[in-house]
Short mmCIF file of C-alpha atoms in Angstrom, two decimals:
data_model
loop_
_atom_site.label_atom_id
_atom_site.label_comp_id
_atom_site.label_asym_id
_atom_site.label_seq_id
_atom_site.Cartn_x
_atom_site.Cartn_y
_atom_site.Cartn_z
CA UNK A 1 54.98 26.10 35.36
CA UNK A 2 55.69 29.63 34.49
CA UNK A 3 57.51 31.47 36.99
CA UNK A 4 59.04 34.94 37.23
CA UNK A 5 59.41 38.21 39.50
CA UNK A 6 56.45 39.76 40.99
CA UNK A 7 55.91 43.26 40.57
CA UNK A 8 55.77 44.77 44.22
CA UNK A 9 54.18 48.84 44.55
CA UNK A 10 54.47 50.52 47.39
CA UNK A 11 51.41 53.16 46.87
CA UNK A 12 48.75 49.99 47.44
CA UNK A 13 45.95 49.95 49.35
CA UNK A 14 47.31 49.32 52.91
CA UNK A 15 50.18 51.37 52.75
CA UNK A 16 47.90 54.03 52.27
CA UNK A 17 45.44 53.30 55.04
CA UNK A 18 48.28 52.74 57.61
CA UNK A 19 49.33 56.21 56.61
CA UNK A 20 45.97 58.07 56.77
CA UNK A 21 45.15 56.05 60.50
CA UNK A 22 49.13 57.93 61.28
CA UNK A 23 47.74 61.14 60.70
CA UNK A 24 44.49 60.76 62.81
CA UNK A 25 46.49 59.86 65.36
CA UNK A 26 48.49 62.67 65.03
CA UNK A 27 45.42 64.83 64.47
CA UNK A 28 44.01 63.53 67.53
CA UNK A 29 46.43 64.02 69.64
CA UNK A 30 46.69 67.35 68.20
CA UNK A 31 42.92 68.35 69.12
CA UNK A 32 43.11 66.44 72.47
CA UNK A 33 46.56 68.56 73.78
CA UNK A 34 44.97 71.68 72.48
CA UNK A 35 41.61 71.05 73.91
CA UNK A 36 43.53 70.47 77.73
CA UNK A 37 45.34 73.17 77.40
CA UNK A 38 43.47 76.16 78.59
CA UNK A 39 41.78 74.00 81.77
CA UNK A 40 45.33 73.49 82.66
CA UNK A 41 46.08 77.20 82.01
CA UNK A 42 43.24 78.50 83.98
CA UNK A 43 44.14 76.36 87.16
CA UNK A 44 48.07 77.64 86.86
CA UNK A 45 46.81 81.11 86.69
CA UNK A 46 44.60 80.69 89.49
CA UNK A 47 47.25 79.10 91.09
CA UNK A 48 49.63 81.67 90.98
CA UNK A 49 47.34 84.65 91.27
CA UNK A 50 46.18 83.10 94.50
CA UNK A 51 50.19 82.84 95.53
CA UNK A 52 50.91 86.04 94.70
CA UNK A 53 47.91 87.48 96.77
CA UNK A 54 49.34 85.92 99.89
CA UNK A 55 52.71 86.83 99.21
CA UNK A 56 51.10 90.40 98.64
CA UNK A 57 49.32 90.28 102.02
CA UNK A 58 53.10 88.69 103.64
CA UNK A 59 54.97 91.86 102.04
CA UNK A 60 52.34 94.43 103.71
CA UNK A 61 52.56 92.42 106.70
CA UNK A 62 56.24 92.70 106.93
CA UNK A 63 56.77 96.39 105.46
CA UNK A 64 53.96 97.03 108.70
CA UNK A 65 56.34 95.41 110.89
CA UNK A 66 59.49 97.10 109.59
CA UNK A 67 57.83 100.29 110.13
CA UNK A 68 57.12 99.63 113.45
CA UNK A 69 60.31 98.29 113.94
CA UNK A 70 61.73 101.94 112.77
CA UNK A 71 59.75 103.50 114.92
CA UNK A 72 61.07 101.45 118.14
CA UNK A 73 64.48 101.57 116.51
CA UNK A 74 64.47 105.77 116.34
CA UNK A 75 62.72 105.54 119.74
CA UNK A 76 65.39 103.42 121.70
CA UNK A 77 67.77 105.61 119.89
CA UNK A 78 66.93 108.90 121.06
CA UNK A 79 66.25 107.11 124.81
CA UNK A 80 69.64 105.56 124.74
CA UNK A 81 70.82 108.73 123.49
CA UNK A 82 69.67 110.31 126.90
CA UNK A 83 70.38 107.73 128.74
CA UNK A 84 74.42 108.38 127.57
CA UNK A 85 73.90 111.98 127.87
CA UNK A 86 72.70 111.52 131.82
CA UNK A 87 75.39 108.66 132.35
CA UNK A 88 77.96 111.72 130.83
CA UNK A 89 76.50 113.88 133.13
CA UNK A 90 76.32 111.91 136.06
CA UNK A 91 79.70 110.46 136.14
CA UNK A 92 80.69 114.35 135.74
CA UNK A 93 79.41 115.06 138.67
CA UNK A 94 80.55 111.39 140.60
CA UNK A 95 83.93 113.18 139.93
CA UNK A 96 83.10 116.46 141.47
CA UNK A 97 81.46 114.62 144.49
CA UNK A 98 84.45 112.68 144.92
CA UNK A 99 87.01 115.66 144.45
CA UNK A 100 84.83 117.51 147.33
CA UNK A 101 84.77 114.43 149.23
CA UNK A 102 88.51 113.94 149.18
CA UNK A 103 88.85 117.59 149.85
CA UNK A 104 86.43 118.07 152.88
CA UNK A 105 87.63 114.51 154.61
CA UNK A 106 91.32 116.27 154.24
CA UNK A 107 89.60 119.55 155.52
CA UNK A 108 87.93 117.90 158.48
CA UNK A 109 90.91 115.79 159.43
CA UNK A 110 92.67 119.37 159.81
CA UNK A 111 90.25 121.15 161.47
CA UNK A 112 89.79 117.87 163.49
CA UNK A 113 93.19 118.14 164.76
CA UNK A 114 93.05 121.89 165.32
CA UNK A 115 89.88 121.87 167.65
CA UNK A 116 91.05 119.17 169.30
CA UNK A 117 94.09 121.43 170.65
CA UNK A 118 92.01 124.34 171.35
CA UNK A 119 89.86 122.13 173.53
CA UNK A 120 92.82 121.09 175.42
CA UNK A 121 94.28 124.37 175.69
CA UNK A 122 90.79 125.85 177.06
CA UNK A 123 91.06 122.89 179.54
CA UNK A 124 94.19 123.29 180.62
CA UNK A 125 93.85 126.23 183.09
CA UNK A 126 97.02 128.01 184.16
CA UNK A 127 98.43 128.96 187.65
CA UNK A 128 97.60 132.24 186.71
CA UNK A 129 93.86 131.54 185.78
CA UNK A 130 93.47 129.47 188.63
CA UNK A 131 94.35 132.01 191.14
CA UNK A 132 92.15 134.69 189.54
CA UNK A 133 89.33 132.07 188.89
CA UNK A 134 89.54 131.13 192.82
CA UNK A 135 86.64 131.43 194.68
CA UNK A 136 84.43 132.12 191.73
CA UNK A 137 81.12 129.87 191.41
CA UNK A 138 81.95 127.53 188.82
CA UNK A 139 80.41 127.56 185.46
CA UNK A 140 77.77 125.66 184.62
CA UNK A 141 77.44 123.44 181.94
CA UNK A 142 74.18 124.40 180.75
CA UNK A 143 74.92 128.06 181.24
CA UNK A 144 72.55 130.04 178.09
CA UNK A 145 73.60 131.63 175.50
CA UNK A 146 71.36 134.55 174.38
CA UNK A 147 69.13 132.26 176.67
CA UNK A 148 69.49 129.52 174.94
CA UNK A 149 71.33 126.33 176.93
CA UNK A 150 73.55 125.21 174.85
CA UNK A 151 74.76 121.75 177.06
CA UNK A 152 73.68 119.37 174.28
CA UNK A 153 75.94 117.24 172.28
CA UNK A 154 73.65 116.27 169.46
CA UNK A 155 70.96 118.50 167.71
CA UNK A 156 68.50 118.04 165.51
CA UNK A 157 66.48 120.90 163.46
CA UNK A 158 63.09 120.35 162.49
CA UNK A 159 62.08 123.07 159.83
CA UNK A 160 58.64 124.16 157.86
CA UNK A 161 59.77 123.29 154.31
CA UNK A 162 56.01 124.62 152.92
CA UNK A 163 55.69 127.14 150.27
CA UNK A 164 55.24 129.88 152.85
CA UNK A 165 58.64 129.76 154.44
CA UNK A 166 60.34 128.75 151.03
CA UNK A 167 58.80 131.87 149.45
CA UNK A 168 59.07 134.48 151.99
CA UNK A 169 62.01 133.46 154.85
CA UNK A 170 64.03 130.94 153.11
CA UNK A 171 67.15 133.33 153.46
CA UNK A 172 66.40 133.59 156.97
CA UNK A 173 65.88 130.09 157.68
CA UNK A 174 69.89 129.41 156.59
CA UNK A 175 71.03 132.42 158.45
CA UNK A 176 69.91 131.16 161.22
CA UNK A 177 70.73 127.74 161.02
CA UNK A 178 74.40 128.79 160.84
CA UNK A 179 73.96 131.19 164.12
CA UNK A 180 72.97 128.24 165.49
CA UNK A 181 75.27 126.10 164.39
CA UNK A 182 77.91 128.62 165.52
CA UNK A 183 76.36 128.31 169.08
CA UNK A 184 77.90 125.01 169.42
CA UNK A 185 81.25 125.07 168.06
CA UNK A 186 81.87 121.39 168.25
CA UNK A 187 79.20 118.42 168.73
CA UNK A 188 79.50 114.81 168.34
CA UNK A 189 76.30 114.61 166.14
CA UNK A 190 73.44 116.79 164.00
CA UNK A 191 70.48 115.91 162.34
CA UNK A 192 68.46 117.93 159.74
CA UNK A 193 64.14 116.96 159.14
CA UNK A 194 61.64 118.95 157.76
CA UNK A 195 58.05 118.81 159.78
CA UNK A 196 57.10 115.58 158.37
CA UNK A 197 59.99 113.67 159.27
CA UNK A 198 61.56 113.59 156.07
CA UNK A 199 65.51 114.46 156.03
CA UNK A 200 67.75 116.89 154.47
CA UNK A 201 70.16 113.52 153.63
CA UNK A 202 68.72 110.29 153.37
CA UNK A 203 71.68 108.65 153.15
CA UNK A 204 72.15 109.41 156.81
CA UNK A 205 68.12 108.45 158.31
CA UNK A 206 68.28 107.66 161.04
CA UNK A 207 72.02 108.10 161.93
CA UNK A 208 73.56 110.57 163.01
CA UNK A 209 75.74 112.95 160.73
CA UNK A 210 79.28 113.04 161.75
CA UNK A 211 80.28 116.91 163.08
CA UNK A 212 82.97 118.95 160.87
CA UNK A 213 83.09 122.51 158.75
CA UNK A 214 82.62 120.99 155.58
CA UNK A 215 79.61 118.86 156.60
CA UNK A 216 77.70 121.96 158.03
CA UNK A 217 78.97 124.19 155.22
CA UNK A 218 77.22 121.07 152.75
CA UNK A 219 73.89 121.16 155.09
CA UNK A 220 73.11 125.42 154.89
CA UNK A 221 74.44 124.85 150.86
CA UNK A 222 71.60 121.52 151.40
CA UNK A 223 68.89 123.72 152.15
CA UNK A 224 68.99 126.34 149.17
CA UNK A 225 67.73 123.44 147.11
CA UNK A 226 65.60 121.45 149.98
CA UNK A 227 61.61 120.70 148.63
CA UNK A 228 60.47 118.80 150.76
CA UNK A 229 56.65 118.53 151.02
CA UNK A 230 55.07 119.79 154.25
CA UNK A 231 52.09 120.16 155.72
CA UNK A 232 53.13 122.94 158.15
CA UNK A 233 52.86 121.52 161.33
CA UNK A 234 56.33 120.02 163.28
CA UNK A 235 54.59 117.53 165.38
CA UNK A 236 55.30 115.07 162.82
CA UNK A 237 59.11 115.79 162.47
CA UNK A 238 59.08 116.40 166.51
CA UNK A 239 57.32 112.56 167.45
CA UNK A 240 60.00 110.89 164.45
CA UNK A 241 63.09 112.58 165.92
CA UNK A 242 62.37 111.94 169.62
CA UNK A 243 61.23 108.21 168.62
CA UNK A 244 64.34 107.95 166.47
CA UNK A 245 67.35 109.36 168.24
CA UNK A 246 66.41 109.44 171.97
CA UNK A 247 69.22 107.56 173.66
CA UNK A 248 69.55 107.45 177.38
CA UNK A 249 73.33 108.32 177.14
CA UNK A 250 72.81 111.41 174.54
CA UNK A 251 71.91 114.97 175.58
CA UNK A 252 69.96 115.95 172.54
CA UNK A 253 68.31 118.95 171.42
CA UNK A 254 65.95 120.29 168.87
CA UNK A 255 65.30 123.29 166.94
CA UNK A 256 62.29 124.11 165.27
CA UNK A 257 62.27 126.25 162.31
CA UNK A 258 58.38 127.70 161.59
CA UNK A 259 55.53 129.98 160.80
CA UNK A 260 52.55 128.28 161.11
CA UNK A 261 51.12 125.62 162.94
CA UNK A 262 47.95 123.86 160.44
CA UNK A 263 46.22 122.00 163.53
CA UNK A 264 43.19 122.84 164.82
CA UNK A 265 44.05 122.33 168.89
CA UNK A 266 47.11 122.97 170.85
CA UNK A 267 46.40 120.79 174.06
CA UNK A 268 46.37 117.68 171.97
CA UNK A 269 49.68 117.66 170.90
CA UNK A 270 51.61 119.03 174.21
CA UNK A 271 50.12 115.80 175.67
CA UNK A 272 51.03 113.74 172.85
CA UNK A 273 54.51 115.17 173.16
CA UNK A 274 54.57 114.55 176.87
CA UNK A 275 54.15 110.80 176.36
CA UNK A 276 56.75 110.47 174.24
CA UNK A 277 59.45 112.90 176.03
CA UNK A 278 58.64 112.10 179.35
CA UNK A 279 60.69 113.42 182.67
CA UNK A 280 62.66 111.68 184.79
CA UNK A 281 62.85 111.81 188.50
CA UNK A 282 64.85 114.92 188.37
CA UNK A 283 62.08 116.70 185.95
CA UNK A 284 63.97 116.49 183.10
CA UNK A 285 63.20 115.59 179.53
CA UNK A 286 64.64 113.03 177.24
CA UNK A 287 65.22 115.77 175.12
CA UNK A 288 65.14 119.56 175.01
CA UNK A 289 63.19 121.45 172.39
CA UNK A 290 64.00 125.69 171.13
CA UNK A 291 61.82 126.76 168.72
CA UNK A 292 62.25 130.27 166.37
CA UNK A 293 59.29 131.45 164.69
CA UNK A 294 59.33 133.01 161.78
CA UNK A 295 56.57 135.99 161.60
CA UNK A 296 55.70 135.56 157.91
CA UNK A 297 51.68 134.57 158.39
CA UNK A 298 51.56 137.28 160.57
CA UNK A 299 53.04 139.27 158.18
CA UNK A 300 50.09 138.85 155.98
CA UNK A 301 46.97 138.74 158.73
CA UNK A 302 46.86 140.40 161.99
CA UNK A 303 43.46 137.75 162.80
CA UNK A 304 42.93 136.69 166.36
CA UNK A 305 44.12 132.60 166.02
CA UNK A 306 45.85 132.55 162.86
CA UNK A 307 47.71 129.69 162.13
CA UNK A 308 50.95 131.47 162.91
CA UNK A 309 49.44 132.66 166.17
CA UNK A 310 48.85 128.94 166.82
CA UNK A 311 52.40 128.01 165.98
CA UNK A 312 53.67 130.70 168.85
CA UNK A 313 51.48 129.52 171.11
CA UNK A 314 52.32 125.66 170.64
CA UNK A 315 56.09 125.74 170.51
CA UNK A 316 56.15 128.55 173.86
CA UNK A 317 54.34 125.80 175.58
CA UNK A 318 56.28 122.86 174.56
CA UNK A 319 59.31 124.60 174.55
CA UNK A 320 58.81 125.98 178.48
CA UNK A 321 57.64 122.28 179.34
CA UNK A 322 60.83 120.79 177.32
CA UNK A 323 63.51 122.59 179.06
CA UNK A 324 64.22 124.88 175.53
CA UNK A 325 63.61 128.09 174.24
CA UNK A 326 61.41 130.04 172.00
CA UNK A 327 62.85 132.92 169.76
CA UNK A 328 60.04 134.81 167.80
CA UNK A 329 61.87 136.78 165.10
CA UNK A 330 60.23 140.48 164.36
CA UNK A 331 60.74 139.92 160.25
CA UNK A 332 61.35 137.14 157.68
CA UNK A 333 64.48 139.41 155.60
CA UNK A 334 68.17 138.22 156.47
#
């Protein structure tokens, strides 16, 4: 038996083989991964173009919105800007209202105290004054003044505040509200409406506003800036002060301020009047009514039945039937 070592080579047959089937593989995979590859390309790219659209269309979105926002934001800016402004302004002129206030309630405690001696001292007669006085009629206390009775202890002025009287007598209008006003040197109440009703103060409808200098000095300073709409005709302001401030206890009277009277019919409105300010069993009124016209549609026309012919007419009527007086003025300058 012959035995010995056996030549082995590496480079046979089968080495080779497994080798070559190696590098298919590897080729394979190669071609495969290569082959995938753009499919897998074309669906990220899709992917992410279709991402970026929407995040394109969510950035115009919101850049919209900011603008808008912007808009609202310079917008609320500039109002609250006002607003501060007006709030400045405002609490500038709280101050002023409550410096006046504090000054007229000091001035009207005063003058308060000073009238209230001269009315006792022009009550308290002396010996002297009582023998002189004796046998004289005694005074009444409705005795006129320029014709005008001046026994009421609350008044109320009803004035035209239309375009006429504003543009033509307006000066007039507050010099005679203070000669009236100085008519009555002390009462316990006054009231200020224009022809519709509507008052100089609303703060004090339908009360009564309390009687010192500095209060009437505040309502002729009221009217310089008074706009209240009118339709020139008082019965309005006439029916809401009767039906407002009659009191059974209270000797009231008005005064109206006018030119014109817009109504078509006098007769109406004396009897509506009458209902409302009925007499008593002595023939007097609830309340007496004056009346001063102010000439300025006449002024302008001379025509029969104008509507400041109609005014005259009405308020001589009511104001004879109403225990009052009516003043017709010759001219609308102060």
């Amino acid at each position: 038996m012959k035995t010995g070592k056996r030549n082995i080579d590496i480079f046979s047959l089968s080495f080779l083989d497994c080798i070559c089937c190696g590098f298919g593989a590897i080729i394979l995979l190669f071609v495969l991964s290569k082959f995938a590859e753009p499919v897998v390309l074309g669906e990220l790219t899709e992917a992410f173009s279709s991402r970026i659209r929407r995040m394109e269309k969510e950035l115009a979105d919101v850049r919209g919105k900011a603008r808008s926002l912007d808009r609202e934001m310079t917008t609320r800016v500039a109002q609250l800007s006002a607003e501060e402004k007006r709030l400045s302004r405002l609490q500038g002129d709280l101050s002023d209202l409550q410096g006046a206030f504090a000054a007229a309630r000091d001035d009207a405690r005063v003058q308060n105290i000073i009238q209230g001696r001269l009315a006792r001292a022009r009550q308290e007669l002396t010996d002297e004054m009582r023998r002189l006085l004796k046998g004289a009629p005694p005074p009444r206390a409705d005795s006129p003044v320029g014709g005008i009775p001046v026994d009421s202890e609350y008044i109320i002025f009803i004035i035209d505040t239309s375009g006429s009287m504003q543009a033509n007598a307006w000066g007039l209008v507050q010099q005679k509200m203070r000669e009236t006003l100085q008519v009555y040197p002390r009462v316990r109440g006054i009231q200020v409406m224009n022809d519709m009703g509507r008052y100089l103060f609303p703060q004090y409808r339908g009360r009564w506003i309390p009687d010192s200098p500095a209060r009437r000095r505040a309502i002729v300073s009221g009217l310089g800036t008074w706009r209240a709409f009118s339709n020139s005709s008082p019965v309005e302001g006439i029916t809401a002060a009767i039906n407002t401030f009659y009191a059974a206890d209270k000797k009231i009277s008005l005064y109206v301020f006018g030119d014109e009277f817009s109504g078509s019919r006098v007769q109406p409105i004396v009897d509506a009047i009458d209902r409302i300010n009925g007499a008593d069993s002595h023939g007097g009124r609830r309340v007496r009514i004056h009346a001063v016209g102010f000439p300025v549609v006449m002024e302008k026309t001379s025509q029969p039945g104008n509507t400041g012919q109609r005014f005259a007419t009405l308020m001589r009527i009511l104001c004879r039937r109403n225990g009052g007086t009516f003043v017709g003025l010759n001219g609308t300058r102060p």
